Amino acid sequence: MERRTAHSDRGGGPVSYPQPAGGTAPPPPTPDPPTGRREAVDRLRAVATTEPGRLRAIGALLALLLVAFGAVTAWQVADRASAADAVVGRSQPLSADAADAYRSLADADTTAASGFLAGSRESPAVRQRYEKDIALASGLLVKAAANAEDSDTARRQISRLNELLPRYTGLVESARANNRQGLPLGGAYLRTAGDLMRDDLLPAARELYEAETGRLGSDYADAKSWPWAALGLGLAALGALGWAQRRTYLRTNRVFNHGMLAATATAVVVLLWLVVGHALARSDLEGSSTEGARSLQVLTEARIGSLQARGDENLTLVARGAVLTENKDDAYEASYRDGMRKLVGEGGAAAAPGTLLARARDLADDSEGRDAVDAAVRGVREWQARHAEARAADDSGDYDRALPKVIGEKGSTGESFDRVDEQLRRALTHEQADFRAAADDGRGALAGLAAGAVVLAVLGAAGAVLGIGRRLSEYR
């Protein structure tokens, strides 16, 4: 091996370095790592190889898990509480408003036909009822438009209703004007108005109602969904606390560590509060949906069905056989019978199974609700009997005798219809109160849980850190 000679920096004699035989210089010595990085490496090595370091890592992990558990619990509970608030304060009232608009339009059509049949003897009350229905429907459409920004279907149907409603009212006024003059053209105008209501206005109102009911269902689903992320973190935190305490016991033979016991207790309290509170909220919301919202939907369908049947009954006398089905039957009479089948079915004192009023009775959860539905069923049966008498008179050619049986004050089908409508309104009011009470209970079950979870989780994290600190003090 050759040797290379160099002079010392201090001015001394030559210094020789061994050289490889091939004359290649040796690699330079590896420089020491920067001081900051070396200290970090030393700390990590201490954590991995010393008990104090491992204890610090365990304390940090426990604190992180507990704080994350509290934060996620607060977030998910607040999200569900917000959805429950929306059920009570937004989506259900909007669904009810859409149902009221739907019912008001159907009632306006029925009232317009009744007033037309009365002719010059139309009472101010009938006219006022029609105008009130139109004003109510218009006001509810304005309110719905202000809250329909997140629903394309709702906006589209509201626009359509706002476009068609003036056309409908114009046709009704033309019918009244011609009828007052005794012109047969009035009946044609009224039939056109009725067709516009049935073929365009009511379907649009129904789609609006279904859109708002769909939003209600979505809010219910959000409010009732289980907070799986929070539950998973809670179980993970409890598992980590149990492992840490078992590790301490195995190394020290000390059964209790007060700090970690306190952390475990807070985690258990939050987890139980979350499970029990959400279960109660879910149960109450489910009850408000089954016994309240669904019952309201069926009763709304029944009330609108009775209104449409009443309108068909009136138009039967207005049209006088001018509108026929493919089987050459009176179209309005056929529609009336179909509506009655959906409402209560054929014959019998009680409503037939599967009909609207039978379903409404099944959904009623107490005697007050069932009594109102039973009274409505009796009113419908009385209505059917009186309708048969009116049809018999009209079919025999005695129109003058048939007319008071339909629009008269006493003993008429109109009197029976009013009784049915009143009982259905009573049932709706009762079910609305039941819905609100159950939904409020559901919201109340989540009250304070979000804030309580954060506070308890922070206390638990502090307890875990103090418990680990107690063990660290033994190494000082």
Coordinates of C-alpha atoms in Angstrom, one line a residue:
M1 CA 0.0 0.0 0.0
E2 CA 1.4 3.4 -0.9
R3 CA 1.6 6.2 1.6
R4 CA 0.8 9.9 1.0
T5 CA 2.7 12.6 2.9
A6 CA 1.1 15.8 4.1
H7 CA 2.1 18.6 6.5
S8 CA 0.4 19.1 9.8
D9 CA -1.7 22.3 10.2
R10 CA 0.3 23.0 13.3
G11 CA 3.6 23.2 11.4
G12 CA 4.9 19.9 12.6
G13 CA 6.5 17.1 10.5
P14 CA 4.9 15.3 7.7
V15 CA 1.9 13.2 8.4
S16 CA 1.3 9.9 6.5
Y17 CA -2.0 8.5 5.6
P18 CA -2.4 4.9 4.4
Q19 CA -3.6 4.8 0.8
P20 CA -5.2 1.8 -1.0
A21 CA -3.1 0.1 -3.6
G22 CA -5.1 1.5 -6.4
G23 CA -4.5 5.0 -5.3
T24 CA -8.2 5.8 -4.5
A25 CA -8.8 8.1 -1.6
P26 CA -10.9 6.6 1.4
P27 CA -14.5 7.8 1.9
P28 CA -14.8 10.9 4.2
P29 CA -16.0 10.3 7.7
T30 CA -19.8 10.4 8.2
P31 CA -20.8 13.8 9.7
D32 CA -22.7 13.9 13.0
P33 CA -26.5 14.5 12.7
P34 CA -27.7 18.0 13.5
T35 CA -28.2 18.6 17.2
G36 CA -32.1 19.1 16.9
R37 CA -32.5 15.9 15.0
R38 CA -30.2 14.0 17.3
E39 CA -32.3 15.1 20.3
A40 CA -35.5 14.0 18.6
V41 CA -34.0 10.6 17.9
D42 CA -32.9 10.3 21.5
R43 CA -36.3 11.2 22.8
L44 CA -38.0 8.6 20.5
R45 CA -35.4 6.0 21.6
A46 CA -36.2 6.9 25.3
V47 CA -39.9 6.5 24.6
A48 CA -39.4 3.2 23.1
T49 CA -36.9 1.8 25.5
T50 CA -37.6 3.4 28.9
E51 CA -40.7 3.1 31.1
P52 CA -41.1 6.8 31.7
G53 CA -41.2 7.4 27.9
R54 CA -43.7 4.7 27.4
L55 CA -45.9 6.1 30.1
R56 CA -45.8 9.5 28.5
A57 CA -46.9 8.0 25.2
I58 CA -49.7 6.1 26.8
G59 CA -50.9 9.2 28.6
A60 CA -51.0 11.2 25.4
L61 CA -52.9 8.4 23.6
L62 CA -55.5 8.1 26.3
A63 CA -56.0 11.9 26.4
L64 CA -56.3 12.1 22.7
L65 CA -58.9 9.2 22.6
L66 CA -61.0 10.8 25.3
V67 CA -61.0 14.3 23.8
A68 CA -61.8 12.8 20.3
F69 CA -64.6 10.8 21.9
G70 CA -66.1 13.9 23.4
A71 CA -65.7 16.0 20.3
V72 CA -67.2 13.5 17.9
T73 CA -70.1 12.8 20.4
A74 CA -70.9 16.5 20.6
W75 CA -70.8 16.8 16.8
Q76 CA -73.0 13.8 16.1
V77 CA -75.5 14.6 18.9
A78 CA -75.7 18.3 17.7
D79 CA -76.3 17.1 14.2
R80 CA -79.2 14.8 15.3
A81 CA -80.6 17.4 17.6
S82 CA -80.6 19.9 14.7
A83 CA -82.5 17.3 12.5
A84 CA -85.0 16.7 15.4
D85 CA -85.5 20.5 15.6
A86 CA -86.1 20.6 11.9
V87 CA -88.8 17.9 12.2
V88 CA -90.7 20.0 14.7
G89 CA -89.9 23.5 13.5
R90 CA -89.6 23.3 9.8
S91 CA -90.4 20.1 7.8
Q92 CA -93.6 19.0 9.6
P93 CA -95.1 22.5 9.6
L94 CA -94.2 22.9 5.9
S95 CA -95.8 19.5 5.2
A96 CA -98.9 20.5 7.1
D97 CA -99.0 23.8 5.2
A98 CA -98.8 22.0 1.9
A99 CA -101.6 19.7 3.1
D100 CA -103.7 22.7 4.0
A101 CA -103.1 24.3 0.6
Y102 CA -104.1 21.0 -1.0
R103 CA -107.3 20.8 1.2
S104 CA -108.1 24.5 0.6
L105 CA -108.0 24.1 -3.2
A106 CA -110.3 21.0 -3.0
D107 CA -112.7 22.8 -0.6
A108 CA -112.8 25.8 -2.9
D109 CA -113.8 23.6 -5.8
T110 CA -116.5 21.9 -3.8
T111 CA -117.8 25.2 -2.4
A112 CA -117.8 26.8 -5.9
A113 CA -120.0 23.9 -7.2
S114 CA -122.3 24.2 -4.2
G115 CA -122.7 28.0 -4.8
F116 CA -123.4 27.4 -8.5
L117 CA -126.1 24.9 -7.7
A118 CA -127.7 27.4 -5.3
G119 CA -127.7 30.0 -8.1
S120 CA -129.3 33.3 -7.0
R121 CA -130.0 31.7 -3.5
E122 CA -126.3 31.3 -2.9
S123 CA -125.7 32.3 0.7
P124 CA -123.0 34.8 1.7
A125 CA -121.5 32.1 3.9
V126 CA -120.9 29.9 0.9
R127 CA -119.3 32.7 -1.0
Q128 CA -117.1 33.7 1.9
R129 CA -116.0 30.2 2.4
Y130 CA -114.9 30.0 -1.3
E131 CA -113.0 33.3 -1.0
K132 CA -111.4 32.2 2.2
D133 CA -110.2 29.0 0.7
I134 CA -108.6 30.8 -2.3
A135 CA -107.0 33.4 0.0
L136 CA -105.6 30.7 2.3
A137 CA -104.2 28.6 -0.6
S138 CA -102.5 31.7 -2.1
G139 CA -101.0 32.7 1.3
L140 CA -99.7 29.2 1.9
L141 CA -98.1 29.1 -1.6
V142 CA -96.3 32.4 -0.8
K143 CA -95.0 30.9 2.5
A144 CA -94.0 27.6 0.8
A145 CA -92.1 29.6 -1.9
A146 CA -90.0 31.3 0.8
N147 CA -89.0 27.9 2.2
A148 CA -88.5 25.9 -1.0
E149 CA -85.0 27.0 -1.9
D150 CA -83.5 23.5 -1.5
S151 CA -86.2 21.6 -3.4
D152 CA -86.5 21.8 -7.2
T153 CA -89.8 19.8 -7.1
A154 CA -91.4 22.2 -4.6
R155 CA -90.3 25.3 -6.5
R156 CA -91.6 23.9 -9.8
Q157 CA -95.0 23.0 -8.3
I158 CA -95.4 26.3 -6.5
S159 CA -94.7 28.1 -9.8
R160 CA -97.3 25.9 -11.6
L161 CA -99.9 26.5 -8.9
N162 CA -99.3 30.3 -9.0
E163 CA -99.8 30.2 -12.8
L164 CA -103.0 28.1 -12.8
L165 CA -104.9 29.5 -9.8
P166 CA -105.8 32.8 -11.5
R167 CA -107.1 30.9 -14.5
Y168 CA -109.2 28.7 -12.2
T169 CA -110.7 31.6 -10.3
G170 CA -111.4 33.4 -13.6
L171 CA -113.4 30.4 -14.9
V172 CA -115.4 30.2 -11.7
E173 CA -116.3 33.9 -11.9
S174 CA -117.4 33.4 -15.5
A175 CA -119.5 30.5 -14.5
R176 CA -121.2 32.5 -11.7
A177 CA -121.8 35.5 -14.0
N178 CA -123.4 33.3 -16.7
N179 CA -125.4 31.4 -14.1
R180 CA -126.8 34.6 -12.6
Q181 CA -128.1 35.5 -16.0
G182 CA -129.6 32.0 -16.5
L183 CA -127.3 31.1 -19.3
P184 CA -126.4 27.4 -19.8
L185 CA -122.9 28.4 -20.6
G186 CA -122.3 28.8 -16.9
G187 CA -122.3 25.0 -16.4
A188 CA -119.7 24.6 -19.1
Y189 CA -117.4 27.2 -17.5
L190 CA -117.8 25.5 -14.1
R191 CA -117.0 22.0 -15.6
T192 CA -113.9 23.5 -17.2
A193 CA -112.9 25.0 -13.9
G194 CA -113.5 21.6 -12.2
D195 CA -111.4 19.8 -14.8
L196 CA -108.6 22.3 -14.4
M197 CA -108.7 21.8 -10.6
R198 CA -108.7 17.9 -10.8
D199 CA -106.3 17.5 -13.7
D200 CA -103.8 20.2 -13.0
L201 CA -104.1 22.1 -9.7
L202 CA -104.8 19.3 -7.3
P203 CA -102.0 17.0 -8.8
A204 CA -99.6 19.9 -8.5
A205 CA -100.7 20.5 -4.9
R206 CA -100.3 16.8 -4.2
E207 CA -96.7 16.8 -5.6
L208 CA -95.9 19.8 -3.5
Y209 CA -97.3 18.0 -0.4
E210 CA -95.3 14.8 -1.3
A211 CA -92.1 16.9 -1.7
E212 CA -92.6 18.4 1.7
T213 CA -93.5 15.1 3.2
G214 CA -90.3 13.6 1.7
R215 CA -88.3 16.4 3.4
L216 CA -90.0 15.5 6.7
G217 CA -89.0 11.8 6.1
S218 CA -85.4 12.8 5.4
D219 CA -85.2 14.9 8.6
Y220 CA -86.6 12.0 10.6
A221 CA -84.0 9.6 9.2
D222 CA -81.2 12.1 10.1
A223 CA -82.5 12.5 13.6
K224 CA -82.9 8.8 14.3
S225 CA -79.6 7.5 12.8
W226 CA -77.2 6.0 15.3
P227 CA -74.0 7.9 16.0
W228 CA -71.7 5.0 15.1
A229 CA -68.5 7.1 15.0
A230 CA -69.0 8.3 18.6
L231 CA -70.0 4.9 19.9
G232 CA -66.9 3.4 18.2
L233 CA -64.5 6.0 19.7
G234 CA -66.2 5.5 23.1
L235 CA -65.5 1.8 23.1
A236 CA -62.0 2.3 21.9
A237 CA -61.3 4.8 24.7
L238 CA -62.7 2.4 27.3
G239 CA -60.6 -0.5 25.8
A240 CA -57.5 1.6 25.9
L241 CA -58.1 2.7 29.6
G242 CA -58.7 -0.9 30.6
W243 CA -55.5 -2.0 28.9
A244 CA -53.5 0.8 30.5
Q245 CA -54.8 0.0 34.0
R246 CA -54.1 -3.7 33.6
R247 CA -50.6 -2.9 32.4
T248 CA -50.1 -0.7 35.5
Y249 CA -51.4 -3.5 37.8
L250 CA -49.1 -6.1 36.3
R251 CA -46.0 -3.9 36.7
T252 CA -46.8 -2.5 40.2
N253 CA -49.4 -4.8 41.7
R254 CA -51.4 -1.7 42.5
V255 CA -55.1 -2.4 41.8
F256 CA -56.3 1.2 41.6
N257 CA -55.0 4.3 39.8
H258 CA -57.3 7.1 40.9
G259 CA -56.7 9.3 37.8
M260 CA -57.4 6.5 35.3
L261 CA -60.4 5.2 37.3
A262 CA -61.9 8.7 37.1
A263 CA -61.2 8.8 33.3
T264 CA -62.9 5.4 32.9
A265 CA -65.9 6.6 34.9
T266 CA -66.3 9.7 32.8
A267 CA -66.0 7.7 29.6
V268 CA -68.6 5.2 30.9
V269 CA -71.0 8.0 31.8
V270 CA -70.7 9.7 28.4
L271 CA -71.1 6.4 26.6
L272 CA -74.2 5.4 28.6
W273 CA -75.7 8.8 28.3
L274 CA -75.1 8.7 24.5
V275 CA -76.7 5.2 24.2
V276 CA -79.7 5.8 26.5
G277 CA -80.3 9.4 25.4
H278 CA -80.2 8.5 21.7
A279 CA -82.4 5.4 22.2
L280 CA -85.0 7.4 24.0
A281 CA -84.9 10.2 21.4
R282 CA -85.2 7.6 18.6
S283 CA -88.1 5.9 20.3
D284 CA -90.0 9.2 20.8
L285 CA -89.3 10.3 17.3
E286 CA -90.4 6.9 15.9
G287 CA -93.6 7.3 18.0
S288 CA -94.2 10.8 16.7
S289 CA -93.7 9.5 13.1
T290 CA -95.9 6.4 13.5
E291 CA -98.6 7.8 15.7
G292 CA -98.4 11.4 14.6
A293 CA -96.9 12.2 11.2
R294 CA -98.2 9.0 9.5
S295 CA -101.6 9.4 11.1
L296 CA -101.7 13.0 9.9
Q297 CA -100.9 12.0 6.4
V298 CA -103.7 9.4 6.3
L299 CA -106.2 11.8 7.8
T300 CA -105.2 14.5 5.3
E301 CA -105.7 12.0 2.5
A302 CA -109.2 11.1 3.9
R303 CA -110.2 14.7 4.3
I304 CA -109.2 15.6 0.8
G305 CA -110.8 12.4 -0.5
S306 CA -114.1 13.4 1.1
L307 CA -113.8 16.9 -0.4
Q308 CA -113.3 15.6 -3.8
A309 CA -116.2 13.2 -3.4
R310 CA -118.4 16.1 -2.4
G311 CA -117.2 18.1 -5.4
D312 CA -118.1 15.1 -7.7
E313 CA -121.5 14.9 -6.1
N314 CA -122.2 18.5 -6.8
L315 CA -120.9 18.4 -10.4
T316 CA -123.1 15.4 -11.1
L317 CA -126.1 17.8 -10.7
V318 CA -124.3 20.6 -12.6
A319 CA -123.3 18.4 -15.6
R320 CA -126.7 16.5 -15.8
G321 CA -125.1 13.6 -17.7
A322 CA -123.1 15.7 -20.1
V323 CA -119.8 14.1 -19.1
L324 CA -119.6 10.3 -19.5
T325 CA -117.1 7.5 -19.0
E326 CA -116.1 5.1 -21.7
N327 CA -118.9 2.8 -20.3
K328 CA -121.4 5.6 -20.8
D329 CA -121.8 6.2 -17.1
D330 CA -121.9 9.6 -15.5
A331 CA -118.3 10.5 -15.0
Y332 CA -118.8 12.5 -11.8
E333 CA -121.0 9.9 -10.2
A334 CA -118.4 7.2 -11.1
S335 CA -115.7 9.4 -9.5
Y336 CA -117.8 9.9 -6.4
R337 CA -118.3 6.1 -5.9
D338 CA -114.6 5.5 -6.4
G339 CA -113.8 8.1 -3.8
M340 CA -116.2 6.5 -1.3
R341 CA -114.7 3.1 -1.9
K342 CA -111.2 4.5 -1.0
L343 CA -112.7 6.3 2.0
V344 CA -114.7 3.6 3.7
G345 CA -115.4 0.8 1.2
E346 CA -118.7 -0.8 0.4
G347 CA -121.5 -1.3 3.0
G348 CA -121.2 -2.2 6.7
A349 CA -121.2 0.1 9.7
A350 CA -117.4 0.2 10.0
A351 CA -114.8 1.2 7.4
A352 CA -113.6 -1.7 5.3
P353 CA -110.0 -2.9 6.0
G354 CA -107.4 -1.1 4.0
T355 CA -109.5 2.0 3.4
L356 CA -108.4 5.4 4.4
L357 CA -110.6 5.7 7.5
A358 CA -109.8 2.1 8.6
R359 CA -106.1 2.9 8.4
A360 CA -106.6 6.2 10.3
R361 CA -108.4 4.3 13.1
D362 CA -105.6 1.8 13.3
L363 CA -103.0 4.6 13.6
A364 CA -104.9 6.4 16.3
D365 CA -103.2 5.6 19.6
D366 CA -106.0 6.6 22.0
S367 CA -109.7 6.6 22.4
E368 CA -110.1 10.3 21.5
G369 CA -108.5 9.8 18.1
R370 CA -110.4 6.6 17.4
D371 CA -113.8 8.2 18.5
A372 CA -113.3 11.0 16.0
V373 CA -112.6 8.6 13.2
D374 CA -115.6 6.4 14.1
A375 CA -117.8 9.5 14.1
A376 CA -116.5 10.3 10.6
V377 CA -117.3 6.8 9.4
R378 CA -120.8 7.1 10.7
G379 CA -121.1 10.4 8.9
V380 CA -119.9 8.9 5.7
R381 CA -122.5 6.1 5.9
E382 CA -125.2 8.6 6.5
W383 CA -123.9 10.6 3.5
Q384 CA -124.0 7.6 1.3
A385 CA -127.6 6.8 2.2
R386 CA -128.7 10.4 1.6
H387 CA -126.8 10.4 -1.7
A388 CA -128.7 7.3 -2.9
E389 CA -132.0 9.1 -2.2
A390 CA -130.8 12.2 -4.1
R391 CA -129.6 10.1 -7.1
A392 CA -132.9 8.2 -7.2
A393 CA -134.8 11.5 -7.4
D394 CA -132.6 12.9 -10.1
D395 CA -132.5 9.7 -12.1
S396 CA -136.4 9.7 -12.1
G397 CA -136.3 13.2 -13.6
D398 CA -137.2 15.1 -10.4
Y399 CA -134.3 17.6 -10.3
D400 CA -136.2 20.0 -8.1
R401 CA -136.5 17.3 -5.4
A402 CA -133.0 16.0 -5.8
L403 CA -131.3 19.5 -5.5
P404 CA -132.3 20.2 -1.8
K405 CA -131.3 16.7 -0.9
V406 CA -127.7 17.7 -2.0
I407 CA -127.4 21.3 -1.0
G408 CA -130.2 21.8 1.5
E409 CA -129.6 22.8 5.1
K410 CA -131.4 19.9 6.8
G411 CA -131.3 16.2 5.9
S412 CA -129.0 16.8 2.9
T413 CA -125.8 15.2 1.8
G414 CA -124.1 18.6 2.4
E415 CA -125.1 18.4 6.1
S416 CA -123.6 14.9 6.3
F417 CA -120.4 16.0 4.5
D418 CA -120.0 18.9 7.0
R419 CA -120.2 16.5 9.9
V420 CA -117.6 14.2 8.3
D421 CA -115.3 17.2 7.6
E422 CA -115.6 18.4 11.2
Q423 CA -114.8 15.0 12.6
L424 CA -111.8 14.7 10.4
R425 CA -110.6 18.2 11.4
R426 CA -111.0 17.2 15.0
A427 CA -109.0 14.0 14.5
L428 CA -106.3 16.0 12.7
T429 CA -106.0 18.5 15.5
H430 CA -105.7 15.7 18.1
E431 CA -103.0 13.8 16.1
Q432 CA -101.1 17.1 15.5
A433 CA -101.0 17.6 19.3
D434 CA -99.8 13.9 19.8
F435 CA -97.1 14.4 17.1
R436 CA -95.8 17.6 18.8
A437 CA -95.7 16.1 22.2
A438 CA -93.8 13.0 21.1
A439 CA -91.4 14.9 18.9
D440 CA -90.7 17.4 21.8
D441 CA -89.9 14.4 24.0
G442 CA -87.5 13.2 21.4
R443 CA -85.7 16.5 21.3
G444 CA -85.6 16.7 25.0
A445 CA -83.9 13.4 25.3
L446 CA -80.8 14.9 23.6
A447 CA -80.8 18.1 25.6
G448 CA -77.4 18.8 27.3
L449 CA -75.8 15.7 25.9
A450 CA -73.4 17.6 23.4
A451 CA -72.1 20.0 26.0
G452 CA -72.0 17.4 28.8
A453 CA -70.0 15.0 26.5
V454 CA -67.3 17.7 25.9
V455 CA -67.0 18.6 29.6
L456 CA -66.8 15.0 30.8
A457 CA -64.4 14.0 28.1
V458 CA -62.0 16.9 29.0
L459 CA -62.3 15.9 32.7
G460 CA -61.6 12.3 31.7
A461 CA -58.5 13.3 29.7
A462 CA -57.2 15.3 32.6
G463 CA -57.8 12.3 34.9
A464 CA -55.9 10.0 32.6
V465 CA -53.0 12.5 32.4
L466 CA -52.9 12.9 36.2
G467 CA -53.0 9.1 36.6
I468 CA -50.0 8.6 34.3
G469 CA -48.3 11.5 36.0
R470 CA -48.6 9.7 39.4
R471 CA -46.8 6.8 37.9
L472 CA -44.1 9.0 36.4
S473 CA -43.4 10.6 39.8
E474 CA -42.2 7.3 41.0
Y475 CA -39.2 7.5 38.6
R476 CA -38.0 10.9 39.9

